[in-house]
Amino acid sequence: LFHARAIRAAAWLTARHHDAGEHVAVVTHGRFGSALIGALLGLEPAGYNRFSLDNGGITQLDWAPQAAVGYLPGAPGAVAVRLRFHNAT
């Protein structure tokens, strides 16, 4: 359930905020945030705590053609996603 919702949210975010240099803040609870990070990186579901998120932690993801790590399914065109840092405070 979380993974399917995360895929939909990731596709929605990417469709609306795909311009280079655009910044988007997403505030979420830990388990859904973990699922969303996995979805954005194109990973298969693997529990809800793959990316453990602390209270107040910040995770930054970049997506651009040159940041080829994970590819978001259902995104308009080829969108490459890179995890820049995770759970920084």
Tab-separated table of N, CA, C and O in Angstrom:
chain	number	residue	atom	x	y	z
A	1	LEU	N	0.825	-1.195	0.000
A	1	LEU	CA	0.000	0.000	0.000
A	1	LEU	C	0.870	1.260	0.000
A	1	LEU	O	0.669	2.133	-0.809
A	2	PHE	N	1.854	1.343	0.927
A	2	PHE	CA	2.737	2.506	0.961
A	2	PHE	C	3.491	2.669	-0.348
A	2	PHE	O	3.638	3.774	-0.856
A	3	HIS	N	3.976	1.557	-0.896
A	3	HIS	CA	4.771	1.643	-2.120
A	3	HIS	C	3.927	2.168	-3.283
A	3	HIS	O	4.388	3.033	-4.037
A	4	ALA	N	2.701	1.695	-3.420
A	4	ALA	CA	1.829	2.174	-4.499
A	4	ALA	C	1.524	3.656	-4.328
A	4	ALA	O	1.542	4.419	-5.308
A	5	ARG	N	1.257	4.088	-3.102
A	5	ARG	CA	1.022	5.514	-2.849
A	5	ARG	C	2.275	6.324	-3.123
A	5	ARG	O	2.205	7.435	-3.676
A	6	ALA	N	3.426	5.782	-2.749
A	6	ALA	CA	4.679	6.492	-2.968
A	6	ALA	C	4.983	6.639	-4.461
A	6	ALA	O	5.458	7.689	-4.896
A	7	ILE	N	4.703	5.604	-5.246
A	7	ILE	CA	4.887	5.686	-6.706
A	7	ILE	C	4.007	6.784	-7.290
A	7	ILE	O	4.455	7.593	-8.109
A	8	ARG	N	2.750	6.839	-6.856
A	8	ARG	CA	1.835	7.891	-7.349
A	8	ARG	C	2.326	9.276	-6.945
A	8	ARG	O	2.319	10.213	-7.755
A	9	ALA	N	2.754	9.427	-5.696
A	9	ALA	CA	3.244	10.725	-5.225
A	9	ALA	C	4.518	11.127	-5.964
A	9	ALA	O	4.682	12.290	-6.344
A	10	ALA	N	5.414	10.190	-6.186
A	10	ALA	CA	6.662	10.474	-6.901
A	10	ALA	C	6.383	10.909	-8.336
A	10	ALA	O	6.986	11.866	-8.841
A	11	ALA	N	5.458	10.225	-9.001
A	11	ALA	CA	5.100	10.593	-10.375
A	11	ALA	C	4.452	11.977	-10.402
A	11	ALA	O	4.734	12.793	-11.292
A	12	TRP	N	3.597	12.262	-9.423
A	12	TRP	CA	2.942	13.573	-9.334
A	12	TRP	C	3.978	14.676	-9.124
A	12	TRP	O	3.958	15.701	-9.810
A	13	LEU	N	4.898	14.477	-8.184
A	13	LEU	CA	5.944	15.473	-7.925
A	13	LEU	C	6.805	15.715	-9.153
A	13	LEU	O	7.115	16.856	-9.500
A	14	THR	N	7.198	14.644	-9.795
A	14	THR	CA	8.071	14.757	-10.962
A	14	THR	C	7.368	15.438	-12.129
A	14	THR	O	7.964	16.246	-12.830
A	15	ALA	N	6.101	15.126	-12.328
A	15	ALA	CA	5.352	15.736	-13.434
A	15	ALA	C	5.203	17.243	-13.242
A	15	ALA	O	5.213	18.008	-14.197
A	16	ARG	N	5.081	17.683	-12.010
A	16	ARG	CA	4.843	19.095	-11.738
A	16	ARG	C	6.104	19.896	-11.444
A	16	ARG	O	6.092	21.118	-11.539
A	17	HIS	N	7.164	19.239	-11.074
A	17	HIS	CA	8.376	19.945	-10.643
A	17	HIS	C	9.607	19.346	-11.309
A	17	HIS	O	10.550	18.930	-10.637
A	18	HIS	N	9.634	19.297	-12.621
A	18	HIS	CA	10.742	18.652	-13.320
A	18	HIS	C	11.747	19.629	-13.907
A	18	HIS	O	12.730	19.212	-14.485
A	19	ASP	N	11.527	20.925	-13.750
A	19	ASP	CA	12.462	21.896	-14.323
A	19	ASP	C	13.775	21.917	-13.551
A	19	ASP	O	13.799	21.833	-12.325
A	20	ALA	N	14.869	22.039	-14.283
A	20	ALA	CA	16.194	22.091	-13.658
A	20	ALA	C	16.281	23.305	-12.739
A	20	ALA	O	15.797	24.380	-13.062
A	21	GLY	N	16.858	23.118	-11.584
A	21	GLY	CA	17.048	24.213	-10.647
A	21	GLY	C	15.868	24.484	-9.742
A	21	GLY	O	15.964	25.308	-8.851
A	22	GLU	N	14.767	23.813	-9.951
A	22	GLU	CA	13.591	24.027	-9.112
A	22	GLU	C	13.769	23.292	-7.786
A	22	GLU	O	14.268	22.174	-7.739
A	23	HIS	N	13.361	23.933	-6.696
A	23	HIS	CA	13.449	23.334	-5.374
A	23	HIS	C	12.043	23.025	-4.875
A	23	HIS	O	11.154	23.853	-4.976
A	24	VAL	N	11.863	21.845	-4.326
A	24	VAL	CA	10.572	21.412	-3.792
A	24	VAL	C	10.811	20.823	-2.414
A	24	VAL	O	11.700	19.993	-2.232
A	25	ALA	N	10.028	21.260	-1.441
A	25	ALA	CA	10.106	20.692	-0.091
A	25	ALA	C	8.914	19.771	0.114
A	25	ALA	O	7.782	20.131	-0.201
A	26	VAL	N	9.184	18.589	0.641
A	26	VAL	CA	8.138	17.626	0.956
A	26	VAL	C	8.278	17.284	2.439
A	26	VAL	O	9.348	16.887	2.881
A	27	VAL	N	7.201	17.443	3.173
A	27	VAL	CA	7.188	17.111	4.598
A	27	VAL	C	6.302	15.891	4.764
A	27	VAL	O	5.162	15.885	4.293
A	28	THR	N	6.828	14.857	5.419
A	28	THR	CA	6.088	13.607	5.530
A	28	THR	C	6.468	12.879	6.805
A	28	THR	O	7.440	13.232	7.469
A	29	HIS	N	5.713	11.873	7.127
A	29	HIS	CA	6.053	10.984	8.240
A	29	HIS	C	7.133	10.010	7.771
A	29	HIS	O	7.295	9.768	6.580
A	30	GLY	N	7.854	9.431	8.720
A	30	GLY	CA	9.019	8.605	8.431
A	30	GLY	C	8.780	7.425	7.509
A	30	GLY	O	9.512	7.224	6.548
A	31	ARG	N	7.783	6.626	7.786
A	31	ARG	CA	7.589	5.413	6.975
A	31	ARG	C	7.190	5.755	5.550
A	31	ARG	O	7.705	5.159	4.606
A	32	PHE	N	6.286	6.714	5.377
A	32	PHE	CA	5.934	7.090	4.009
A	32	PHE	C	7.112	7.789	3.336
A	32	PHE	O	7.359	7.599	2.150
A	33	GLY	N	7.848	8.591	4.090
A	33	GLY	CA	9.038	9.240	3.528
A	33	GLY	C	10.042	8.225	3.024
A	33	GLY	O	10.636	8.393	1.959
A	34	SER	N	10.217	7.148	3.768
A	34	SER	CA	11.117	6.070	3.338
A	34	SER	C	10.625	5.446	2.037
A	34	SER	O	11.406	5.220	1.108
A	35	ALA	N	9.325	5.172	1.972
A	35	ALA	CA	8.751	4.592	0.751
A	35	ALA	C	8.879	5.566	-0.425
A	35	ALA	O	9.164	5.156	-1.554
A	36	LEU	N	8.695	6.867	-0.170
A	36	LEU	CA	8.788	7.869	-1.233
A	36	LEU	C	10.221	7.971	-1.765
A	36	LEU	O	10.435	8.038	-2.972
A	37	ILE	N	11.205	7.963	-0.881
A	37	ILE	CA	12.607	7.995	-1.326
A	37	ILE	C	12.897	6.774	-2.193
A	37	ILE	O	13.496	6.884	-3.264
A	38	GLY	N	12.468	5.600	-1.746
A	38	GLY	CA	12.664	4.382	-2.537
A	38	GLY	C	11.998	4.471	-3.893
A	38	GLY	O	12.574	4.084	-4.913
A	39	ALA	N	10.772	4.999	-3.928
A	39	ALA	CA	10.056	5.143	-5.201
A	39	ALA	C	10.776	6.113	-6.129
A	39	ALA	O	10.915	5.855	-7.325
A	40	LEU	N	11.242	7.232	-5.585
A	40	LEU	CA	11.959	8.209	-6.406
A	40	LEU	C	13.263	7.650	-6.960
A	40	LEU	O	13.690	8.004	-8.057
A	41	LEU	N	13.885	6.743	-6.199
A	41	LEU	CA	15.124	6.114	-6.671
A	41	LEU	C	14.866	4.911	-7.565
A	41	LEU	O	15.794	4.294	-8.074
A	42	GLY	N	13.589	4.550	-7.748
A	42	GLY	CA	13.251	3.422	-8.609
A	42	GLY	C	13.508	2.074	-7.973
A	42	GLY	O	13.673	1.081	-8.671
A	43	LEU	N	13.529	2.024	-6.635
A	43	LEU	CA	13.804	0.777	-5.932
A	43	LEU	C	12.518	-0.021	-5.704
A	43	LEU	O	11.444	0.552	-5.576
A	44	GLU	N	12.662	-1.323	-5.632
A	44	GLU	CA	11.541	-2.189	-5.296
A	44	GLU	C	11.212	-2.023	-3.815
A	44	GLU	O	12.080	-1.659	-3.026
A	45	PRO	N	9.964	-2.309	-3.418
A	45	PRO	CA	9.618	-2.187	-2.001
A	45	PRO	C	10.463	-3.131	-1.140
A	45	PRO	O	10.734	-4.255	-1.537
A	46	ALA	N	10.880	-2.633	0.020
A	46	ALA	CA	11.690	-3.448	0.933
A	46	ALA	C	11.423	-3.017	2.366
A	46	ALA	O	12.314	-2.569	3.066
A	47	GLY	N	10.188	-3.112	2.791
A	47	GLY	CA	9.842	-2.674	4.139
A	47	GLY	C	9.690	-1.168	4.185
A	47	GLY	O	9.922	-0.469	3.212
A	48	TYR	N	9.303	-0.693	5.343
A	48	TYR	CA	9.020	0.738	5.469
A	48	TYR	C	10.175	1.535	6.030
A	48	TYR	O	10.112	2.743	6.119
A	49	ASN	N	11.236	0.875	6.457
A	49	ASN	CA	12.320	1.593	7.102
A	49	ASN	C	13.653	1.451	6.377
A	49	ASN	O	14.707	1.496	6.997
A	50	ARG	N	13.612	1.278	5.067
A	50	ARG	CA	14.862	1.211	4.298
A	50	ARG	C	15.664	2.486	4.528
A	50	ARG	O	16.867	2.463	4.700
A	51	PHE	N	14.979	3.619	4.508
A	51	PHE	CA	15.605	4.915	4.764
A	51	PHE	C	15.010	5.450	6.054
A	51	PHE	O	13.972	6.092	6.043
A	52	SER	N	15.640	5.161	7.163
A	52	SER	CA	15.138	5.608	8.454
A	52	SER	C	15.236	7.126	8.532
A	52	SER	O	16.276	7.709	8.219
A	53	LEU	N	14.142	7.769	8.918
A	53	LEU	CA	14.101	9.226	9.000
A	53	LEU	C	13.903	9.659	10.445
A	53	LEU	O	12.918	9.292	11.081
A	54	ASP	N	14.826	10.447	10.970
A	54	ASP	CA	14.713	10.979	12.317
A	54	ASP	C	13.827	12.216	12.316
A	54	ASP	O	13.669	12.884	11.281
A	55	ASN	N	13.275	12.554	13.485
A	55	ASN	CA	12.505	13.790	13.608
A	55	ASN	C	13.394	14.968	13.246
A	55	ASN	O	14.505	15.099	13.763
A	56	GLY	N	12.927	15.793	12.343
A	56	GLY	CA	13.680	16.968	11.921
A	56	GLY	C	14.802	16.678	10.949
A	56	GLY	O	15.534	17.580	10.550
A	57	GLY	N	14.972	15.422	10.532
A	57	GLY	CA	16.019	15.069	9.579
A	57	GLY	C	15.699	15.591	8.186
A	57	GLY	O	14.540	15.732	7.814
A	58	ILE	N	16.718	15.880	7.425
A	58	ILE	CA	16.547	16.401	6.061
A	58	ILE	C	17.239	15.459	5.091
A	58	ILE	O	18.376	15.054	5.303
A	59	THR	N	16.529	15.121	4.034
A	59	THR	CA	17.069	14.294	2.962
A	59	THR	C	16.956	15.093	1.676
A	59	THR	O	15.926	15.701	1.409
A	60	GLN	N	18.005	15.108	0.881
A	60	GLN	CA	17.971	15.832	-0.395
A	60	GLN	C	18.150	14.870	-1.547
A	60	GLN	O	19.084	14.077	-1.568
A	61	LEU	N	17.243	14.963	-2.501
A	61	LEU	CA	17.309	14.197	-3.743
A	61	LEU	C	17.418	15.176	-4.904
A	61	LEU	O	16.787	16.221	-4.891
A	62	ASP	N	18.224	14.849	-5.872
A	62	ASP	CA	18.344	15.650	-7.092
A	62	ASP	C	17.840	14.819	-8.248
A	62	ASP	O	18.116	13.622	-8.309
A	63	TRP	N	17.109	15.420	-9.170
A	63	TRP	CA	16.810	14.706	-10.391
A	63	TRP	C	17.126	15.568	-11.590
A	63	TRP	O	16.847	16.735	-11.636
A	64	ALA	N	17.846	14.949	-12.492
A	64	ALA	CA	18.316	15.608	-13.705
A	64	ALA	C	18.863	14.542	-14.640
A	64	ALA	O	19.210	13.455	-14.193
A	65	PRO	N	18.960	14.828	-15.920
A	65	PRO	CA	19.480	13.832	-16.862
A	65	PRO	C	20.890	13.356	-16.528
A	65	PRO	O	21.215	12.207	-16.749
A	66	GLN	N	21.733	14.207	-15.947
A	66	GLN	CA	23.115	13.799	-15.684
A	66	GLN	C	23.291	13.077	-14.354
A	66	GLN	O	24.366	12.584	-14.071
A	67	ALA	N	22.272	12.969	-13.522
A	67	ALA	CA	22.406	12.353	-12.200
A	67	ALA	C	21.934	10.902	-12.230
A	67	ALA	O	21.167	10.477	-11.408
A	68	ALA	N	22.406	10.150	-13.196
A	68	ALA	CA	21.858	8.815	-13.459
A	68	ALA	C	22.164	7.815	-12.354
A	68	ALA	O	23.234	7.267	-12.271
A	69	VAL	N	21.196	7.586	-11.496
A	69	VAL	CA	21.289	6.538	-10.486
A	69	VAL	C	20.036	5.696	-10.552
A	69	VAL	O	20.061	4.553	-10.930
A	70	GLY	N	18.881	6.252	-10.200
A	70	GLY	CA	17.609	5.538	-10.281
A	70	GLY	C	16.724	6.217	-11.303
A	70	GLY	O	16.861	7.407	-11.544
A	71	TYR	N	15.825	5.501	-11.916
A	71	TYR	CA	14.928	6.081	-12.902
A	71	TYR	C	13.503	5.896	-12.454
A	71	TYR	O	13.080	4.791	-12.127
A	72	LEU	N	12.766	6.982	-12.393
A	72	LEU	CA	11.412	6.973	-11.886
A	72	LEU	C	10.437	6.444	-12.931
A	72	LEU	O	10.292	7.029	-13.995
A	73	PRO	N	9.757	5.330	-12.634
A	73	PRO	CA	8.781	4.798	-13.592
A	73	PRO	C	7.581	5.717	-13.707
A	73	PRO	O	7.156	6.315	-12.731
A	74	GLY	N	7.060	5.859	-14.896
A	74	GLY	CA	5.880	6.682	-15.122
A	74	GLY	C	6.155	8.166	-15.224
A	74	GLY	O	5.244	8.961	-15.371
A	75	ALA	N	7.404	8.573	-15.141
A	75	ALA	CA	7.741	9.986	-15.234
A	75	ALA	C	7.766	10.406	-16.693
A	75	ALA	O	8.037	9.595	-17.571
A	76	PRO	N	7.466	11.680	-16.960
A	76	PRO	CA	7.514	12.152	-18.346
A	76	PRO	C	8.952	12.231	-18.831
A	76	PRO	O	9.721	13.035	-18.346
A	77	GLY	N	9.357	11.369	-19.718
A	77	GLY	CA	10.736	11.323	-20.193
A	77	GLY	C	11.615	10.587	-19.206
A	77	GLY	O	11.162	10.062	-18.209
A	78	ALA	N	12.886	10.565	-19.473
A	78	ALA	CA	13.843	9.887	-18.592
A	78	ALA	C	14.247	10.840	-17.483
A	78	ALA	O	14.862	11.865	-17.730
A	79	VAL	N	13.868	10.525	-16.269
A	79	VAL	CA	14.209	11.349	-15.113
A	79	VAL	C	15.157	10.550	-14.241
A	79	VAL	O	14.802	9.493	-13.736
A	80	ALA	N	16.362	11.042	-14.088
A	80	ALA	CA	17.342	10.361	-13.251
A	80	ALA	C	17.326	10.990	-11.865
A	80	ALA	O	17.270	12.205	-11.727
A	81	VAL	N	17.374	10.154	-10.841
A	81	VAL	CA	17.301	10.631	-9.461
A	81	VAL	C	18.549	10.201	-8.706
A	81	VAL	O	18.982	9.059	-8.820
A	82	ARG	N	19.114	11.130	-7.918
A	82	ARG	CA	20.304	10.835	-7.119
A	82	ARG	C	20.041	11.256	-5.680
A	82	ARG	O	19.535	12.347	-5.429
A	83	LEU	N	20.385	10.392	-4.737
A	83	LEU	CA	20.294	10.714	-3.319
A	83	LEU	C	21.544	11.487	-2.936
A	83	LEU	O	22.646	10.953	-2.953
A	84	ARG	N	21.395	12.784	-2.639
A	84	ARG	CA	22.550	13.635	-2.309
A	84	ARG	C	22.957	13.452	-0.861
A	84	ARG	O	24.125	13.256	-0.559
A	85	PHE	N	22.027	13.558	0.083
A	85	PHE	CA	22.304	13.223	1.489
A	85	PHE	C	21.018	12.774	2.141
A	85	PHE	O	19.929	13.062	1.667
A	86	HIS	N	21.188	12.027	3.237
A	86	HIS	CA	20.051	11.398	3.883
A	86	HIS	C	20.091	11.630	5.383
A	86	HIS	O	21.103	11.392	6.029
A	87	ASN	N	18.971	12.120	5.924
A	87	ASN	CA	18.751	12.244	7.362
A	87	ASN	C	19.745	13.166	8.055
A	87	ASN	O	20.108	12.953	9.200
A	88	ALA	N	20.191	14.214	7.360
A	88	ALA	CA	21.083	15.196	7.978
A	88	ALA	C	20.279	16.063	8.941
A	88	ALA	O	19.084	16.244	8.767
A	89	THR	N	20.926	16.537	9.952
A	89	THR	CA	20.242	17.432	10.901
A	89	THR	C	21.019	18.704	11.082
A	89	THR	O	22.140	18.818	10.709
